[in-house]
Tab-separated table of C-alpha atoms in Angstrom:
chain	number	residue	atom	x	y	z
A	255	HIS	CA	-38.525	14.996	-8.172
A	256	PRO	CA	-40.717	17.647	-6.501
A	257	PRO	CA	-43.613	18.985	-8.568
A	258	GLN	CA	-43.014	22.084	-10.672
A	259	PRO	CA	-44.803	25.370	-9.935
A	260	SER	CA	-48.308	25.290	-11.421
A	261	ILE	CA	-48.502	21.495	-11.120
A	262	CYS	CA	-51.508	21.176	-8.857
A	263	GLY	CA	-51.055	17.696	-7.408
A	264	SER	CA	-48.268	15.440	-6.287
A	265	PHE	CA	-47.294	14.657	-9.881
A	266	ASP	CA	-47.678	16.096	-13.387
A	267	ASP	CA	-50.675	14.384	-14.983
A	268	ARG	CA	-50.405	16.027	-18.412
A	269	THR	CA	-50.427	13.554	-21.294
A	270	PRO	CA	-49.283	13.983	-24.917
A	271	SER	CA	-52.029	15.227	-27.243
A	272	ASN	CA	-52.444	16.224	-30.857
A	273	ASP	CA	-55.262	18.766	-30.998
A	274	PRO	CA	-54.836	20.290	-34.495
A	275	ARG	CA	-56.207	23.656	-33.315
A	276	VAL	CA	-53.397	24.298	-30.805
A	277	ALA	CA	-49.969	25.688	-31.689
A	278	ARG	CA	-46.621	26.655	-30.181
A	279	ILE	CA	-45.606	30.320	-30.400
A	280	LEU	CA	-41.906	31.210	-30.703
A	281	PRO	CA	-39.587	32.696	-29.615
A	282	ILE	CA	-41.723	33.706	-26.613
A	283	ASN	CA	-42.504	30.039	-25.799
A	284	CYS	CA	-46.271	30.305	-25.403
A	285	THR	CA	-49.371	28.590	-26.766
A	286	GLY	CA	-52.003	29.878	-29.211
A	287	TRP	CA	-55.145	28.409	-30.717
A	288	ILE	CA	-57.455	28.840	-33.715
A	289	ILE	CA	-60.868	30.348	-33.008
A	290	ASP	CA	-64.169	30.542	-34.825
A	291	ASP	CA	-64.111	34.173	-35.977
A	292	CYS	CA	-64.681	34.450	-39.703
A	293	ASN	CA	-60.971	34.578	-40.597
A	294	HIS	CA	-60.073	31.907	-38.045
A	295	CYS	CA	-57.474	33.949	-36.243
A	296	MET	CA	-55.948	33.018	-32.883
A	297	LEU	CA	-56.015	33.748	-29.164
A	298	THR	CA	-53.173	33.659	-26.641
A	299	ALA	CA	-52.122	35.419	-23.442
A	300	GLY	CA	-51.494	39.154	-23.634
A	301	HIS	CA	-48.109	38.808	-21.969
A	302	CYS	CA	-47.050	36.555	-24.890
A	303	THR	CA	-47.740	39.044	-27.675
A	304	GLY	CA	-44.674	41.254	-27.293
A	305	TRP	CA	-42.328	38.651	-28.760
A	306	MET	CA	-44.287	36.555	-31.225
A	307	GLU	CA	-42.689	35.761	-34.561
A	308	VAL	CA	-43.607	32.233	-35.625
A	309	VAL	CA	-46.563	29.957	-34.872
A	310	GLU	CA	-45.918	26.209	-35.209
A	311	PHE	CA	-48.545	23.493	-35.600
A	312	ASN	CA	-48.058	19.716	-35.502
A	313	VAL	CA	-45.006	20.080	-33.273
A	314	PRO	CA	-42.840	16.923	-33.098
A	315	SER	CA	-41.181	15.553	-29.979
A	316	SER	CA	-38.146	17.413	-28.720
A	317	ALA	CA	-34.668	15.915	-28.770
A	318	ALA	CA	-33.549	13.651	-25.928
A	319	ASP	CA	-31.886	16.628	-24.220
A	320	GLY	CA	-35.028	18.780	-24.511
A	321	THR	CA	-33.868	20.819	-27.521
A	322	LEU	CA	-36.874	21.910	-29.564
A	323	VAL	CA	-37.483	20.193	-32.896
A	324	HIS	CA	-39.434	22.247	-35.393
A	325	PRO	CA	-42.196	20.959	-37.655
A	326	ALA	CA	-41.899	21.061	-41.426
A	327	PRO	CA	-41.945	24.556	-42.971
A	328	SER	CA	-45.453	23.807	-44.253
A	329	HIS	CA	-46.668	23.947	-40.617
A	330	GLN	CA	-44.966	27.216	-39.644
A	331	TYR	CA	-46.656	30.627	-39.979
A	332	ALA	CA	-45.339	34.172	-39.595
A	333	VAL	CA	-47.297	36.385	-37.201
A	334	GLU	CA	-48.984	39.319	-38.945
A	335	LEU	CA	-48.074	42.094	-36.531
A	336	SER	CA	-50.664	44.634	-37.654
A	337	SER	CA	-53.372	42.182	-36.582
A	338	VAL	CA	-52.201	41.954	-32.949
A	339	GLN	CA	-54.470	43.317	-30.226
A	340	SER	CA	-53.390	42.673	-26.682
A	341	SER	CA	-53.670	43.578	-23.026
A	342	GLY	CA	-49.913	43.312	-22.668
A	343	LEU	CA	-48.446	42.178	-19.348
A	344	VAL	CA	-51.236	42.643	-16.824
A	345	SER	CA	-52.696	40.899	-13.798
A	346	LEU	CA	-54.760	37.715	-13.639
A	347	GLY	CA	-58.175	38.115	-15.228
A	348	ASP	CA	-57.172	40.894	-17.627
A	349	ASP	CA	-54.565	39.062	-19.726
A	350	TRP	CA	-55.535	38.346	-23.363
A	351	GLY	CA	-54.185	38.509	-26.925
A	352	TYR	CA	-55.858	38.252	-30.347
A	353	PHE	CA	-53.862	37.963	-33.590
A	354	GLY	CA	-53.556	36.461	-37.054
A	355	VAL	CA	-50.819	34.952	-39.188
A	356	PHE	CA	-49.841	35.119	-42.833
A	357	ALA	CA	-50.644	32.228	-45.150
A	358	ASN	CA	-47.910	29.613	-45.165
A	359	SER	CA	-45.079	30.557	-47.509
A	360	THR	CA	-44.792	26.990	-48.826
A	361	THR	CA	-48.413	25.951	-49.266
A	362	GLY	CA	-50.243	29.282	-49.478
A	363	LEU	CA	-52.751	27.961	-46.926
A	364	SER	CA	-53.902	29.298	-43.580
A	365	PRO	CA	-53.626	27.248	-40.373
A	366	PHE	CA	-57.376	26.703	-40.446
A	367	GLN	CA	-57.201	25.207	-43.933
A	368	THR	CA	-54.154	23.066	-43.182
A	369	GLN	CA	-55.460	21.824	-39.840
A	370	GLY	CA	-58.611	20.333	-41.278
A	371	ASN	CA	-60.875	23.409	-41.111
A	372	LEU	CA	-61.042	23.029	-37.330
A	373	SER	CA	-61.326	25.782	-34.740
A	374	PHE	CA	-62.465	26.286	-31.159
A	375	THR	CA	-65.891	27.723	-30.527
A	376	VAL	CA	-65.376	30.584	-28.068
A	377	ALA	CA	-68.298	30.720	-25.646
A	378	PRO	CA	-69.185	32.403	-22.349
A	379	PRO	CA	-68.483	30.289	-19.257
A	380	PRO	CA	-71.508	28.639	-17.679
A	381	ALA	CA	-72.586	29.554	-14.178
A	382	PHE	CA	-69.837	28.529	-11.791
A	383	ASP	CA	-70.094	24.896	-10.756
A	384	SER	CA	-67.252	23.259	-8.836
A	385	ASN	CA	-68.326	19.881	-10.204
A	386	LEU	CA	-67.418	20.855	-13.762
A	387	GLN	CA	-64.093	19.727	-15.185
A	388	LEU	CA	-61.856	22.061	-17.188
A	389	ARG	CA	-59.158	21.103	-19.671
A	390	VAL	CA	-56.035	22.981	-20.715
A	391	THR	CA	-54.099	21.931	-23.835
A	392	GLY	CA	-50.786	23.608	-24.581
A	393	ASP	CA	-47.060	23.443	-25.217
A	394	GLY	CA	-45.568	23.852	-21.760
A	395	VAL	CA	-42.051	22.939	-20.645
A	396	ASP	CA	-41.383	19.432	-19.336
A	397	ASP	CA	-38.453	17.288	-18.294
A	398	THR	CA	-40.257	14.014	-17.569
A	399	PRO	CA	-39.063	13.101	-20.183
A	400	LEU	CA	-37.239	15.937	-21.916
A	401	ALA	CA	-38.655	14.738	-25.243
A	402	LEU	CA	-41.969	16.274	-24.107
A	403	ASN	CA	-40.429	19.688	-23.545
A	404	GLN	CA	-42.670	22.326	-25.152
A	405	VAL	CA	-44.619	19.661	-27.002
A	406	GLN	CA	-48.403	19.675	-26.907
A	407	GLN	CA	-49.905	18.029	-23.818
A	408	THR	CA	-53.321	18.138	-22.175
A	409	SER	CA	-54.760	17.713	-18.705
A	410	VAL	CA	-58.057	17.950	-16.850
A	411	GLY	CA	-58.739	19.466	-13.437
A	412	SER	CA	-61.434	21.022	-11.332
A	413	TRP	CA	-62.983	24.451	-11.702
A	414	GLU	CA	-62.093	26.293	-8.507
A	415	GLY	CA	-63.653	29.707	-8.905
A	416	ALA	CA	-64.791	32.506	-11.200
A	417	GLY	CA	-64.621	36.265	-10.890
A	418	VAL	CA	-66.076	38.783	-13.299
A	419	THR	CA	-63.321	38.078	-15.840
A	420	THR	CA	-61.261	35.426	-14.023
A	421	LEU	CA	-61.312	31.635	-14.180
A	422	LEU	CA	-59.463	29.613	-11.499
A	423	HIS	CA	-58.657	25.929	-11.964
A	424	THR	CA	-56.418	23.068	-10.839
A	425	VAL	CA	-55.420	21.835	-14.294
A	426	ASP	CA	-51.691	21.074	-14.469
A	427	THR	CA	-49.743	23.617	-16.521
A	428	THR	CA	-46.142	24.835	-16.788
A	429	THR	CA	-44.217	27.717	-18.314
A	430	GLY	CA	-45.164	27.743	-22.008
A	431	SER	CA	-48.770	26.850	-21.265
A	432	SER	CA	-49.586	30.551	-21.182
A	433	GLY	CA	-52.111	31.325	-23.892
A	434	SER	CA	-53.676	27.849	-23.918
A	435	PRO	CA	-57.436	27.436	-24.210
A	436	ILE	CA	-59.388	26.799	-21.033
A	437	ILE	CA	-61.914	24.242	-22.246
A	438	TRP	CA	-65.177	23.236	-20.612
A	439	ASP	CA	-64.386	19.564	-20.932
A	440	ALA	CA	-67.932	18.217	-21.187
A	441	THR	CA	-68.737	20.403	-24.199
A	442	GLY	CA	-65.397	21.190	-25.845
A	443	LEU	CA	-66.194	24.914	-25.748
A	444	ALA	CA	-63.326	27.326	-25.105
A	445	ILE	CA	-64.401	29.569	-22.215
A	446	GLY	CA	-61.133	31.346	-21.444
A	447	ILE	CA	-57.392	31.785	-21.912
A	448	HIS	CA	-54.947	30.220	-19.440
A	449	THR	CA	-52.431	32.868	-18.364
A	450	HIS	CA	-51.109	32.360	-14.804
A	451	GLY	CA	-49.694	29.606	-12.635
A	452	GLY	CA	-50.535	29.615	-8.939
A	453	CYS	CA	-50.757	26.024	-7.797
A	454	SER	CA	-48.273	25.208	-5.069
A	455	PRO	CA	-49.363	21.928	-3.473
A	456	PRO	CA	-51.091	21.438	-1.192
A	457	GLY	CA	-52.871	24.661	-2.165
A	458	GLY	CA	-53.273	27.384	-4.728
A	459	ASP	CA	-54.907	27.623	-8.148
A	460	ASN	CA	-53.903	28.267	-11.722
A	461	GLY	CA	-55.968	30.774	-13.640
A	462	GLY	CA	-56.784	32.766	-16.699
A	463	THR	CA	-59.022	35.259	-18.430
A	464	SER	CA	-62.681	34.619	-19.139
A	465	SER	CA	-63.891	34.747	-22.730
A	466	ILE	CA	-66.387	37.439	-21.723
A	467	HIS	CA	-63.694	40.003	-20.847
A	468	PRO	CA	-65.015	43.306	-22.299
A	469	ALA	CA	-61.704	44.332	-23.884
A	470	LEU	CA	-61.274	40.920	-25.501
A	471	GLN	CA	-64.826	41.042	-26.821
A	472	ALA	CA	-64.209	44.540	-28.192
A	473	ALA	CA	-61.112	43.312	-30.021
A	474	LEU	CA	-63.007	40.369	-31.509
A	475	ALA	CA	-65.685	42.777	-32.710
A	476	ASN	CA	-63.091	45.097	-34.289
A	477	PRO	CA	-60.405	42.896	-35.874
A	478	ARG	CA	-57.294	44.296	-37.544
A	479	GLY	CA	-54.866	43.243	-40.254
A	480	VAL	CA	-55.482	39.795	-41.685
A	481	CYS	CA	-58.175	39.229	-39.056
A	482	ALA	CA	-60.193	42.062	-40.597
A	483	LEU	CA	-60.298	40.680	-44.152
A	484	PRO	CA	-63.827	40.455	-45.560
A	485	CYS	CA	-65.547	37.190	-44.719
A	486	ALA	CA	-66.697	35.088	-47.651
A	487	LEU	CA	-70.095	33.434	-47.913
A	488	ALA	CA	-68.526	30.483	-49.750
A	489	SER	CA	-64.892	29.635	-50.431
A	490	TYR	CA	-63.227	26.777	-52.312
A	491	HIS	CA	-59.476	26.114	-52.242
A	492	PHE	CA	-59.652	22.511	-53.573
A	493	ASP	CA	-57.050	21.294	-51.051
A	494	GLY	CA	-57.565	18.208	-48.903
A	495	ASP	CA	-61.241	17.530	-49.451
A	496	PRO	CA	-61.649	19.413	-52.750
A	497	GLY	CA	-65.380	19.887	-52.232
A	498	LEU	CA	-65.066	21.607	-48.875
A	499	ASP	CA	-66.487	25.089	-48.363
A	500	ASP	CA	-63.629	26.577	-46.345
A	501	THR	CA	-65.833	29.177	-44.673
A	502	GLY	CA	-67.526	26.551	-42.536
A	503	ASN	CA	-70.911	27.676	-43.934
A	504	GLY	CA	-71.588	24.232	-45.327
A	505	HIS	CA	-71.879	24.906	-49.071
A	506	GLN	CA	-70.053	21.700	-49.940
A	507	GLY	CA	-69.315	20.992	-53.579
A	508	ILE	CA	-69.238	17.755	-55.540
A	509	LEU	CA	-66.150	16.955	-57.608
A	510	ASP	CA	-67.043	14.962	-60.696
A	511	ALA	CA	-64.623	12.715	-62.504
A	512	ALA	CA	-64.285	15.090	-65.451
A	513	ALA	CA	-62.194	17.582	-63.440
A	514	ALA	CA	-58.662	16.715	-62.328
A	515	VAL	CA	-56.924	17.950	-59.168
A	516	VAL	CA	-53.565	19.506	-60.122
A	517	SER	CA	-50.774	21.335	-58.309
A	518	ALA	CA	-50.988	25.138	-58.252
A	519	PRO	CA	-49.303	28.096	-56.523
A	520	CYS	CA	-51.849	27.889	-53.666
A	521	GLY	CA	-51.795	24.125	-53.148
A	522	ASN	CA	-54.204	22.364	-55.483
A	523	ALA	CA	-56.474	23.588	-58.260
A	524	LEU	CA	-59.047	21.987	-60.539
A	525	ARG	CA	-58.259	21.447	-64.215
A	526	PHE	CA	-61.152	21.681	-66.635
A	527	GLY	CA	-60.759	20.159	-70.069
A	528	PRO	CA	-62.498	21.401	-73.230
A	529	ASN	CA	-65.193	19.453	-75.014
A	530	ASN	CA	-65.643	16.810	-72.350
A	531	ASN	CA	-69.395	17.487	-72.256
A	532	ALA	CA	-69.640	16.777	-68.525
A	533	HIS	CA	-70.264	18.532	-65.239
A	534	GLU	CA	-67.039	18.953	-63.285
A	535	PHE	CA	-67.638	20.738	-59.954
A	536	THR	CA	-71.144	21.391	-58.661
A	537	ILE	CA	-72.395	23.103	-55.500
A	538	PRO	CA	-76.041	22.152	-54.888
A	539	ASP	CA	-78.635	24.915	-54.666
A	540	TYR	CA	-78.559	26.841	-51.372
A	541	ASP	CA	-80.965	29.683	-50.751
A	542	ASP	CA	-78.264	31.981	-49.361
A	543	LEU	CA	-76.287	31.638	-52.602
A	544	ASP	CA	-79.190	33.196	-54.536
A	545	LEU	CA	-77.572	36.622	-54.518
A	546	VAL	CA	-79.573	39.249	-56.421
A	547	GLY	CA	-78.143	42.435	-54.910
A	548	PRO	CA	-74.588	43.318	-53.907
A	549	MET	CA	-72.002	40.576	-54.267
A	550	THR	CA	-68.324	39.975	-55.001
A	551	GLY	CA	-66.741	36.981	-56.678
A	552	MET	CA	-63.091	36.159	-57.262
A	553	ALA	CA	-60.870	33.316	-58.383
A	554	MET	CA	-57.416	32.450	-59.610
A	555	ILE	CA	-57.499	31.191	-63.185
A	556	ARG	CA	-54.938	29.793	-65.642
A	557	PRO	CA	-56.355	29.599	-69.164
A	558	LEU	CA	-54.722	26.898	-71.289
A	559	GLY	CA	-56.431	27.572	-74.623
A	560	PRO	CA	-59.692	28.583	-76.266
A	561	HIS	CA	-62.775	27.668	-74.315
A	562	SER	CA	-65.336	25.113	-75.377
A	563	THR	CA	-68.884	25.252	-76.671
A	564	ASP	CA	-69.485	21.519	-76.174
A	565	ASN	CA	-72.995	20.767	-77.398
A	566	ASN	CA	-74.132	24.390	-77.261
A	567	PRO	CA	-72.630	26.317	-80.198
A	568	GLU	CA	-74.095	29.592	-78.916
A	569	CYS	CA	-72.138	29.278	-75.660
A	570	ALA	CA	-68.510	29.918	-76.533
A	571	ASP	CA	-67.149	31.600	-73.381
A	572	GLY	CA	-65.247	29.940	-70.529
A	573	THR	CA	-67.290	29.772	-67.320
A	574	ILE	CA	-65.407	30.522	-64.100
A	575	PHE	CA	-68.538	29.998	-62.017
A	576	SER	CA	-72.247	30.361	-62.655
A	577	LYS	CA	-75.577	29.988	-60.884
A	578	GLY	CA	-77.843	29.873	-63.907
A	579	GLY	CA	-79.599	33.163	-64.474
A	580	ASN	CA	-78.605	34.510	-61.062
A	581	TYR	CA	-74.966	35.399	-61.791
A	582	TRP	CA	-72.408	34.202	-64.319
A	583	PHE	CA	-68.670	35.057	-64.193
A	584	LYS	CA	-66.697	34.051	-67.265
A	585	ILE	CA	-63.879	34.836	-69.702
A	586	SER	CA	-64.299	35.132	-73.470
A	587	LYS	CA	-63.399	32.240	-75.766
A	588	ASP	CA	-60.176	33.974	-76.865
A	589	ASN	CA	-59.276	35.017	-73.263
A	590	LYS	CA	-59.381	38.704	-74.216
A	591	GLN	CA	-62.362	39.768	-72.076
A	592	LEU	CA	-63.676	39.289	-68.546
A	593	MET	CA	-67.449	39.012	-68.586
A	594	PHE	CA	-70.374	38.975	-66.143
A	595	GLN	CA	-74.088	38.708	-66.613
A	596	ASN	CA	-77.164	38.405	-64.427
A	597	GLU	CA	-79.096	36.076	-66.708
A	598	ASP	CA	-78.741	33.626	-69.543
A	599	SER	CA	-79.789	35.396	-72.718
A	600	GLY	CA	-76.461	36.952	-73.650
A	601	VAL	CA	-78.130	39.999	-75.236
A	602	SER	CA	-75.432	42.672	-75.317
A	603	VAL	CA	-77.099	45.046	-72.855
A	604	THR	CA	-77.209	42.244	-70.274
A	605	VAL	CA	-73.462	41.490	-70.318
A	606	ALA	CA	-70.743	43.470	-68.541
A	607	ILE	CA	-67.426	43.202	-70.389
A	608	THR	CA	-63.922	44.546	-69.891
A	609	SER	CA	-60.972	43.880	-72.173
A	610	ILE	CA	-57.805	42.201	-70.905
A	611	ASN	CA	-54.830	40.575	-72.545
A	612	SER	CA	-54.371	37.414	-70.507
A	613	CYS	CA	-51.560	35.018	-71.312
A	614	LEU	CA	-52.088	31.322	-71.813
A	615	GLY	CA	-50.454	29.217	-69.131
A	616	GLU	CA	-50.122	32.121	-66.652
A	617	TRP	CA	-52.003	32.384	-63.362
A	618	VAL	CA	-54.038	35.521	-62.729
A	619	HIS	CA	-56.392	36.642	-59.957
A	620	VAL	CA	-59.695	37.945	-61.357
A	621	ALA	CA	-62.677	39.455	-59.549
A	622	PHE	CA	-65.960	41.231	-60.106
A	623	VAL	CA	-68.039	43.391	-57.776
A	624	ARG	CA	-71.763	43.904	-58.293
A	625	GLN	CA	-73.115	46.985	-56.553
A	626	PRO	CA	-76.243	47.145	-54.317
A	627	ASP	CA	-78.442	48.007	-57.294
A	628	GLY	CA	-77.809	44.456	-58.537
A	629	ARG	CA	-76.844	45.744	-61.989
A	630	THR	CA	-73.660	47.842	-61.840
A	631	VAL	CA	-70.504	45.719	-62.193
A	632	ARG	CA	-66.783	46.421	-62.116
A	633	PHE	CA	-63.813	44.088	-62.703
A	634	PHE	CA	-60.347	43.569	-61.166
A	635	VAL	CA	-57.188	41.812	-62.283
A	636	ASN	CA	-54.553	40.989	-59.643
A	637	GLY	CA	-56.334	43.310	-57.216
A	638	THR	CA	-56.333	46.297	-59.571
A	639	PRO	CA	-59.514	47.778	-61.146
A	640	VAL	CA	-59.691	47.331	-64.926
A	641	GLY	CA	-62.104	48.929	-67.323
A	642	SER	CA	-65.059	51.038	-66.274
A	643	SER	CA	-68.225	50.133	-64.403
A	644	THR	CA	-71.056	48.712	-66.494
A	645	THR	CA	-74.745	48.973	-65.598
A	646	LEU	CA	-76.723	46.014	-66.889
A	647	SER	CA	-80.278	46.277	-68.153
A	648	THR	CA	-81.535	43.473	-65.919
A	649	ALA	CA	-80.907	42.265	-62.380
A	650	GLY	CA	-80.450	38.651	-61.343
A	651	SER	CA	-83.232	36.535	-59.924
A	652	ALA	CA	-83.317	33.699	-57.432
A	653	ASN	CA	-83.446	30.180	-58.874
A	654	ASP	CA	-83.080	26.528	-57.992
A	655	ASP	CA	-79.968	25.997	-60.112
A	656	PRO	CA	-76.772	24.637	-58.614
A	657	LEU	CA	-73.614	26.762	-58.545
A	658	MET	CA	-71.383	25.400	-61.307
A	659	VAL	CA	-67.607	25.842	-61.566
A	660	GLY	CA	-65.946	25.615	-64.974
A	661	ASN	CA	-69.227	24.843	-66.725
A	662	HIS	CA	-72.549	26.593	-67.372
A	663	GLY	CA	-74.544	23.487	-68.224
A	664	VAL	CA	-77.283	22.586	-65.751
A	665	GLY	CA	-79.976	19.943	-65.579
A	666	SER	CA	-80.117	17.891	-68.759
A	667	ASP	CA	-77.320	19.943	-70.363
A	668	PRO	CA	-74.109	18.190	-69.261
A	669	GLY	CA	-71.757	20.757	-70.742
A	670	ALA	CA	-71.855	24.333	-71.987
A	671	CYS	CA	-69.405	27.251	-71.987
A	672	GLU	CA	-66.716	25.033	-70.490
A	673	PHE	CA	-63.521	26.564	-69.150
A	674	ASN	CA	-60.271	25.277	-70.625
A	675	GLY	CA	-57.594	25.422	-67.918
A	676	ASP	CA	-57.168	25.611	-64.158
A	677	ILE	CA	-59.334	27.338	-61.533
A	678	ASP	CA	-58.483	27.859	-57.861
A	679	GLU	CA	-59.230	30.009	-54.803
A	680	ILE	CA	-62.880	30.785	-55.507
A	681	ARG	CA	-64.499	33.171	-53.017
A	682	ILE	CA	-68.039	34.518	-53.089
A	683	PHE	CA	-69.200	37.384	-50.848
A	684	ASP	CA	-72.727	38.571	-50.193
A	685	ARG	CA	-71.678	42.221	-50.313
A	686	ALA	CA	-69.906	44.629	-52.629
A	687	LEU	CA	-66.280	44.874	-51.543
A	688	THR	CA	-64.453	48.160	-51.898
A	689	ASN	CA	-61.444	48.507	-54.188
A	690	SER	CA	-59.113	48.359	-51.180
A	691	GLN	CA	-60.824	45.223	-49.864
A	692	VAL	CA	-60.464	43.445	-53.206
A	693	LYS	CA	-56.802	44.441	-53.215
A	694	ALA	CA	-56.382	43.165	-49.649
A	695	MET	CA	-57.911	39.813	-50.558
A	696	TYR	CA	-55.523	39.494	-53.492
A	697	LEU	CA	-52.504	40.416	-51.371
A	698	ALA	CA	-53.556	38.062	-48.567
A	699	GLY	CA	-53.452	35.091	-50.920
A	700	CYS	CA	-50.452	33.026	-51.887
A	701	ASP	CA	-47.841	34.312	-54.307
A	702	ILE	CA	-48.953	34.473	-57.923
A	703	PRO	CA	-45.984	34.351	-60.305
A	704	ALA	CA	-45.342	37.686	-62.016
A	705	TRP	CA	-46.726	37.894	-65.521
A	706	PRO	CA	-44.263	38.115	-68.405
A	707	ALA	CA	-43.647	41.574	-69.824
A	708	HIS	CA	-46.005	40.976	-72.745
A	709	CYS	CA	-49.026	40.343	-70.496
A	710	PHE	CA	-51.114	43.444	-69.944
A	711	THR	CA	-54.246	44.364	-68.030
A	712	THR	CA	-55.818	46.365	-70.823
A	713	ARG	CA	-55.575	46.816	-74.551
A	714	THR	CA	-53.782	50.121	-73.920
A	715	GLY	CA	-50.757	48.300	-72.559
A	716	ALA	CA	-50.787	49.066	-68.821
A	717	ARG	CA	-48.664	46.498	-67.019
A	718	ILE	CA	-50.241	44.530	-64.173
A	719	PRO	CA	-48.581	45.553	-60.887
A	720	VAL	CA	-47.594	42.365	-59.041
A	721	VAL	CA	-46.762	43.040	-55.415
A	722	PRO	CA	-44.230	40.682	-53.763
A	723	GLN	CA	-45.586	38.935	-50.683
């Protein structure tokens, strides 16, 4: 049959593809894609943003009559509307949208985490060269066959022109391709957003908005909603490859046999057993993890009993994570106190402590913030400040120690201050987050089951507020 509008040749040369970074947006029937900002949010066309509700990855073939088939719930994400910044419906060259999504309600993971920690690098277009090939990958309509209707496909075509903020091309697209990445095919860099069809053989061009559009760049520099969450220096979710630093900063960890991967509210967690006298999860020494000034650390923990001294009877607390004498976040042996110190001695004036009444077998989100002086520390439970700030007598110092999770033993000491229970969702920041930012990070995570009525944040009996998500 005759070619559809925006098919640039005598036939549609799109082919099925499975780029994990590209998604279908419903009910507007557009395309979006994960980018390399620090929270790995998404870009699409501005004219798509007025009716976005759900973003779907790993889209299966449609039914034989073209009816859409949805992926599993674990690959569907609700759009976080407060994050949306958009041009709205405007002309070619000015059409862009930037937005984020909530973590998946089934897995607690973001698209970036689920899709293999992959994203497009957004880059300025090169100088115009008609010899360069461009690629567009998206979920456009199709009826040849109907099973490919609004299923991801990709195609390559020529670069036909460039204005100040406009890219023209002859890559085949259809309705639903709006919002797709325009990819410089030789490099894989995303240099624009496909937004408009204009091919009408034997002439015409399709087109989109250049990545250098000033309004788009301003939005990327001033994110909102989930796209504006503080960016971690290192982050470990223990899903998929359990050693992966989910920030993309390359601080990969090593999972030793002593720690087991177990199911948890946010996917997987690591279980640390008492008295196994072994290293369990180790991040090798990286210079940028030698934080001596402001920093924030947080994790989800589930204590399962008293913590272990192993071969060091003076080390009775449960380590959440530690980098030798640089920083050490832990919970007391009886699970009644959150603790932090900048060095190893354990002298009372060097340890920040706040009392909590945690419950064995219950998940809780815990955090500390160390202020720019490198000595003043405050604690949080489920996003809420607990206790008062403590100023330590000494600051941390850089060292060559690895970052240990669940264990304080380093070098020839295979085990010390071992955590007894499960640890998940570790994030480390190289700045002191505000109270509201710590709260936002807690709320942006997956659901943590509400604590029983007898679990309290402090010895005075204040209940932990658990906010439904």
